Coordinates of C-alpha atoms in Angstrom, one line a residue:
M22 CA 3.2 -101.1 184.1
S23 CA 7.1 -100.9 183.8
G24 CA 9.4 -100.2 181.0
R25 CA 11.4 -97.6 179.6
D26 CA 10.7 -96.5 176.0
L27 CA 10.2 -93.4 173.9
V28 CA 6.9 -93.4 171.4
V29 CA 7.4 -91.3 168.5
L30 CA 3.9 -89.5 167.8
G31 CA 5.0 -86.9 165.2
T32 CA 8.4 -86.0 163.7
A33 CA 7.6 -83.0 161.2
S34 CA 8.8 -79.6 161.3
Q35 CA 6.3 -76.8 161.0
V36 CA 4.2 -78.5 158.3
P37 CA 3.0 -82.0 158.5
T38 CA 3.2 -84.4 155.5
R39 CA 1.6 -87.5 154.5
S40 CA 3.8 -89.6 156.5
R41 CA 4.9 -87.3 159.3
N42 CA 2.6 -85.7 161.8
H43 CA 3.4 -82.4 164.0
N44 CA 5.8 -83.1 166.9
G45 CA 4.7 -85.3 169.7
Y46 CA 6.8 -87.8 172.1
L47 CA 5.7 -89.7 175.0
L48 CA 8.6 -90.9 177.3
R49 CA 7.5 -93.9 179.1
W50 CA 9.8 -94.3 182.2
D51 CA 8.6 -97.1 184.5
R52 CA 5.5 -95.6 186.2
E53 CA 5.9 -92.2 184.5
A54 CA 4.8 -91.0 181.1
I55 CA 5.8 -87.7 180.2
L56 CA 4.2 -85.9 177.0
F57 CA 6.7 -83.4 175.1
D58 CA 5.5 -81.1 172.8
P59 CA 2.0 -82.1 171.5
G60 CA 1.7 -80.9 168.2
E61 CA -1.9 -81.0 166.0
G62 CA -3.0 -84.4 165.9
T63 CA -1.3 -85.9 168.9
Q64 CA -4.6 -87.2 170.5
R65 CA -5.4 -89.1 167.2
Q66 CA -1.6 -90.6 167.1
L67 CA -1.9 -91.9 170.5
T68 CA -4.6 -93.8 169.5
F69 CA -2.9 -94.9 166.5
A70 CA 0.0 -95.8 168.5
G71 CA -2.3 -98.0 171.0
V72 CA -1.4 -95.3 173.8
S73 CA -3.8 -94.8 176.6
A74 CA -3.8 -91.0 177.0
G75 CA -4.7 -91.6 180.4
R76 CA -1.6 -92.8 181.5
I77 CA 0.1 -89.4 180.9
N78 CA 1.1 -87.7 184.4
R79 CA 3.6 -84.7 183.0
I80 CA 3.7 -82.5 180.3
C81 CA 6.7 -80.6 179.0
L82 CA 6.9 -77.6 176.4
T83 CA 10.1 -76.9 174.7
H84 CA 8.3 -73.5 173.3
L85 CA 5.0 -72.3 172.1
H86 CA 5.4 -72.4 168.5
G87 CA 2.3 -74.1 167.1
D88 CA 3.8 -77.4 165.7
H89 CA 5.1 -78.1 169.3
C90 CA 1.8 -77.0 171.3
L91 CA -1.5 -76.8 169.2
G92 CA -2.4 -80.2 170.1
L93 CA -2.6 -79.2 173.8
P94 CA -6.2 -78.6 174.0
G95 CA -7.4 -81.9 172.6
I96 CA -5.1 -83.9 174.9
L97 CA -6.6 -81.9 177.7
Q98 CA -9.8 -82.9 176.6
R99 CA -9.2 -86.6 176.4
L100 CA -7.8 -86.5 179.7
A101 CA -10.8 -85.0 181.0
L102 CA -12.8 -87.7 179.2
D103 CA -10.8 -90.2 180.9
A104 CA -11.3 -88.7 184.2
S105 CA -7.8 -88.7 185.1
A106 CA -7.6 -88.1 188.8
D107 CA -3.9 -87.0 189.3
E108 CA -2.8 -83.5 189.2
I109 CA -0.8 -83.1 186.2
P110 CA 2.3 -80.4 186.0
I111 CA 2.2 -78.6 182.6
H112 CA 6.4 -77.1 182.5
F113 CA 6.9 -74.2 179.8
P114 CA 8.9 -71.5 179.1
A115 CA 7.8 -68.7 181.5
S116 CA 7.6 -66.2 178.4
G117 CA 5.0 -68.5 177.0
S118 CA 2.4 -68.3 180.0
P119 CA -0.1 -66.3 177.9
Y120 CA -0.3 -68.7 175.3
V121 CA -0.7 -71.7 177.5
E122 CA -3.5 -70.1 179.4
R123 CA -5.3 -69.6 176.0
L124 CA -4.4 -73.1 174.9
C125 CA -5.6 -74.6 178.3
D126 CA -9.2 -73.1 178.1
A127 CA -9.3 -73.0 174.0
S128 CA -12.8 -74.3 173.7
I129 CA -16.2 -75.1 175.7
G130 CA -15.6 -78.3 177.3
R131 CA -14.6 -80.4 180.2
R132 CA -11.0 -79.1 180.5
Q133 CA -12.0 -78.1 184.0
A134 CA -12.4 -81.7 184.9
V135 CA -8.4 -82.3 184.8
R136 CA -6.5 -80.7 187.6
L137 CA -3.2 -79.0 186.1
D138 CA -0.4 -77.5 187.8
P139 CA 1.0 -75.0 185.5
V140 CA 4.8 -74.1 186.1
P141 CA 6.2 -71.6 184.0
V142 CA 10.3 -72.4 183.9
T143 CA 13.2 -70.2 182.8
G144 CA 15.4 -73.0 183.6
G145 CA 17.6 -75.0 186.2
L146 CA 16.2 -77.8 188.3
I147 CA 12.3 -78.3 188.0
E148 CA 11.9 -81.8 189.8
E149 CA 14.3 -83.3 192.2
G150 CA 12.9 -86.6 192.2
P151 CA 12.7 -89.4 192.6
P152 CA 12.0 -91.2 190.2
L153 CA 13.4 -88.8 187.9
R154 CA 15.6 -85.7 188.1
I155 CA 14.0 -83.0 186.0
T156 CA 16.2 -80.4 184.6
A157 CA 15.8 -77.6 181.8
L158 CA 18.2 -75.1 180.1
P159 CA 17.6 -72.3 177.5
L160 CA 18.3 -73.1 173.9
D161 CA 19.2 -70.8 171.0
H162 CA 15.9 -70.4 168.6
R163 CA 14.1 -67.4 167.6
V164 CA 11.8 -67.5 170.8
D165 CA 12.3 -68.6 174.2
T166 CA 13.0 -72.4 174.1
L167 CA 13.9 -75.0 176.6
G168 CA 15.9 -78.4 176.4
W169 CA 15.1 -81.1 179.0
R170 CA 17.2 -83.5 180.7
L171 CA 15.7 -86.3 182.7
E172 CA 17.8 -88.6 184.8
E173 CA 17.4 -91.1 187.6
P174 CA 19.4 -91.0 190.7
A175 CA 22.7 -93.0 191.0
S176 CA 22.4 -96.2 193.0
R177 CA 24.1 -99.0 194.2
H178 CA 24.2 -102.6 192.3
F179 CA 25.8 -105.6 194.0
L180 CA 28.3 -107.5 192.0
R181 CA 27.2 -111.2 191.4
S182 CA 30.7 -112.4 191.0
E183 CA 31.8 -110.9 194.0
L184 CA 29.1 -112.3 196.1
E185 CA 29.2 -115.6 194.8
A186 CA 33.2 -115.7 195.4
L187 CA 32.4 -114.9 199.0
G188 CA 29.3 -117.1 199.5
L189 CA 27.0 -114.4 200.1
A190 CA 23.4 -114.9 199.4
G191 CA 20.0 -114.2 200.7
P192 CA 19.6 -112.7 204.0
A193 CA 23.4 -111.8 204.5
V194 CA 23.1 -109.7 201.3
G195 CA 20.0 -108.0 202.6
E196 CA 22.0 -107.3 206.0
L197 CA 24.7 -105.9 204.0
E198 CA 22.6 -103.6 202.3
R199 CA 20.8 -102.2 205.4
R200 CA 24.1 -102.2 207.6
G201 CA 26.6 -101.5 205.4
W202 CA 28.7 -104.3 206.3
V203 CA 28.3 -107.9 207.6
E204 CA 30.5 -110.7 209.2
H205 CA 30.8 -113.9 207.4
D206 CA 33.2 -116.8 207.7
G207 CA 35.3 -115.1 210.3
R208 CA 35.6 -111.7 208.3
R209 CA 34.1 -108.6 208.1
I210 CA 32.7 -107.6 204.3
N211 CA 32.0 -104.2 203.6
V212 CA 29.3 -103.2 201.0
D213 CA 31.9 -101.4 198.9
D214 CA 33.8 -104.7 198.6
V215 CA 31.0 -106.2 196.7
S216 CA 29.1 -103.5 195.1
E217 CA 29.4 -100.5 192.6
I218 CA 27.7 -97.1 192.7
R219 CA 26.3 -97.0 189.0
R220 CA 24.9 -93.8 187.3
G221 CA 21.4 -93.5 186.8
M222 CA 20.2 -93.5 183.1
A223 CA 19.2 -90.5 181.4
V224 CA 17.4 -88.9 178.7
A225 CA 17.9 -85.6 176.8
V226 CA 15.4 -83.7 174.5
V227 CA 16.8 -80.9 172.3
M228 CA 14.5 -79.4 170.0
D229 CA 14.3 -76.2 168.1
T230 CA 17.6 -74.5 168.6
R231 CA 21.1 -73.3 166.9
A232 CA 24.0 -75.5 168.1
C233 CA 24.6 -74.1 171.6
D234 CA 26.9 -75.1 174.8
N235 CA 23.3 -75.7 176.8
A236 CA 22.3 -78.6 174.0
V237 CA 25.6 -80.3 174.7
A238 CA 25.2 -79.9 178.6
L239 CA 21.9 -81.4 178.6
A240 CA 22.7 -84.3 176.5
E241 CA 25.9 -85.2 178.6
R242 CA 26.4 -89.0 178.8
A243 CA 22.6 -89.2 178.1
D244 CA 21.5 -92.8 177.1
L245 CA 19.3 -91.3 174.5
L246 CA 19.0 -87.9 173.0
L247 CA 16.0 -86.9 171.1
C248 CA 17.2 -84.1 169.0
E249 CA 15.8 -81.9 166.1
A250 CA 17.6 -82.1 162.8
T251 CA 15.4 -79.8 160.7
Y252 CA 17.9 -79.5 157.6
L253 CA 21.0 -80.8 156.1
E254 CA 24.2 -79.3 156.1
S255 CA 23.7 -77.9 152.6
E256 CA 21.0 -75.7 153.8
V257 CA 23.1 -74.5 156.9
D258 CA 22.4 -70.9 156.3
L259 CA 18.8 -71.3 156.6
A260 CA 19.5 -73.3 159.8
V261 CA 21.0 -70.3 161.3
E262 CA 18.6 -67.8 160.2
Y263 CA 15.7 -70.0 161.6
G264 CA 17.2 -71.2 164.5
H265 CA 17.7 -74.7 163.9
L266 CA 20.0 -77.8 163.5
T267 CA 21.2 -79.9 160.5
A268 CA 21.6 -83.5 160.8
R269 CA 25.6 -83.0 160.9
E270 CA 25.2 -80.5 164.0
A271 CA 23.0 -82.6 165.9
A272 CA 25.2 -85.7 165.4
T273 CA 28.3 -83.3 166.6
I274 CA 26.2 -82.6 169.8
A275 CA 25.9 -86.1 170.4
R276 CA 29.5 -87.3 169.9
E277 CA 30.6 -84.2 172.1
A278 CA 28.4 -85.3 174.8
G279 CA 29.0 -88.8 174.5
V280 CA 25.7 -89.9 174.3
G281 CA 24.3 -93.7 173.8
Q282 CA 21.8 -93.5 171.2
L283 CA 20.7 -90.3 169.1
V284 CA 17.4 -90.2 167.5
L285 CA 16.6 -87.2 164.9
T286 CA 13.6 -85.9 164.5
H287 CA 11.6 -82.5 163.5
L288 CA 12.6 -82.9 159.6
S289 CA 11.9 -80.2 157.1
S290 CA 9.0 -81.0 154.5
R291 CA 11.5 -80.0 151.9
Y292 CA 12.9 -83.4 152.1
P293 CA 11.0 -86.2 150.4
S294 CA 13.4 -88.8 152.3
A295 CA 15.3 -89.0 155.6
E296 CA 18.0 -91.0 153.8
G297 CA 20.0 -88.1 153.6
H298 CA 20.0 -87.2 157.3
L299 CA 20.6 -90.7 158.5
R300 CA 23.9 -90.5 156.0
E301 CA 25.0 -87.2 157.2
A302 CA 24.6 -88.0 160.7
A303 CA 26.0 -91.4 160.7
E304 CA 29.3 -89.6 159.3
V305 CA 29.9 -88.1 162.5
F306 CA 28.1 -90.5 164.9
P307 CA 27.2 -94.0 164.3
D308 CA 24.5 -94.8 166.8
V309 CA 21.9 -92.8 165.2
V310 CA 18.5 -93.4 163.9
V311 CA 16.1 -91.1 162.3
A312 CA 12.4 -91.3 164.3
E313 CA 9.5 -92.3 162.3
D314 CA 6.1 -91.6 163.3
L315 CA 4.3 -94.0 165.6
T316 CA 7.4 -96.2 166.2
I317 CA 8.6 -97.1 169.8
I318 CA 12.3 -96.6 170.9
D319 CA 13.6 -99.0 173.6
I320 CA 15.8 -96.8 175.9
V321 CA 18.8 -98.9 176.9
R322 CA 21.8 -98.2 179.1
A323 CA 25.1 -97.2 177.2
P324 CA 28.1 -99.0 177.8
E325 CA 30.4 -97.3 180.2
G326 CA 33.7 -95.4 179.2

């Protein structure tokens, strides 16, 4: 199975509502399926979304507040029931180790049938890849919190127009790729003449935090930024007090980082509608959507420049 998208499983902040479940986000990247912040009800949301829990091969927690992790026991039980054979890394802030241990053994059941690899993290490079290079940086919340960046390595792409202009095709292109040069029609053609190095695509996940430099660093030129926007600017004092972002602040991070698309989530239950969040963010950064539960957002390459 291939494809690159974000399956939104839950978008509420702290308290679920009738239309918004607790957090949960599944990043599907070719053969990878990385689950972020499974809050309560994530197992059921996967069913509603038509996604097999058995596909999950990595779990990342931004922090250990309940709305970001209390669905973990159910997910592990489901993976055990589905007899997942692969070892599953779980990345989380190192100070949250006691809570993760309890979540992983929260009930009598078949959790032991799942091979887990708990990885406490303080920040920095977590996984070199391929297929994905995974980096974490600390954010500015009331408890230790990590933001995540996932990116593929840069790769060489042949320019079809250049190949056609020189009459290169088939085995000659393969030889050019392997050797770095080829003789054709009496001239030497180097691979750099007909190709370019293209940056790898990237996704950033920035959850509970005040505005900070690391949020921008994680999002730098990301094709998609999934970002909390708990409050509107009219409640900015609450955002600062409780360690969160407003929709305007999230959009400012996206603008400063030069991202392709901004996806807002983690909305406070005080707002009956997301219209205000969308309007406020769009004034700063136009390529923005507000995530809704059970939607699937395609990840597309942002224009260069």
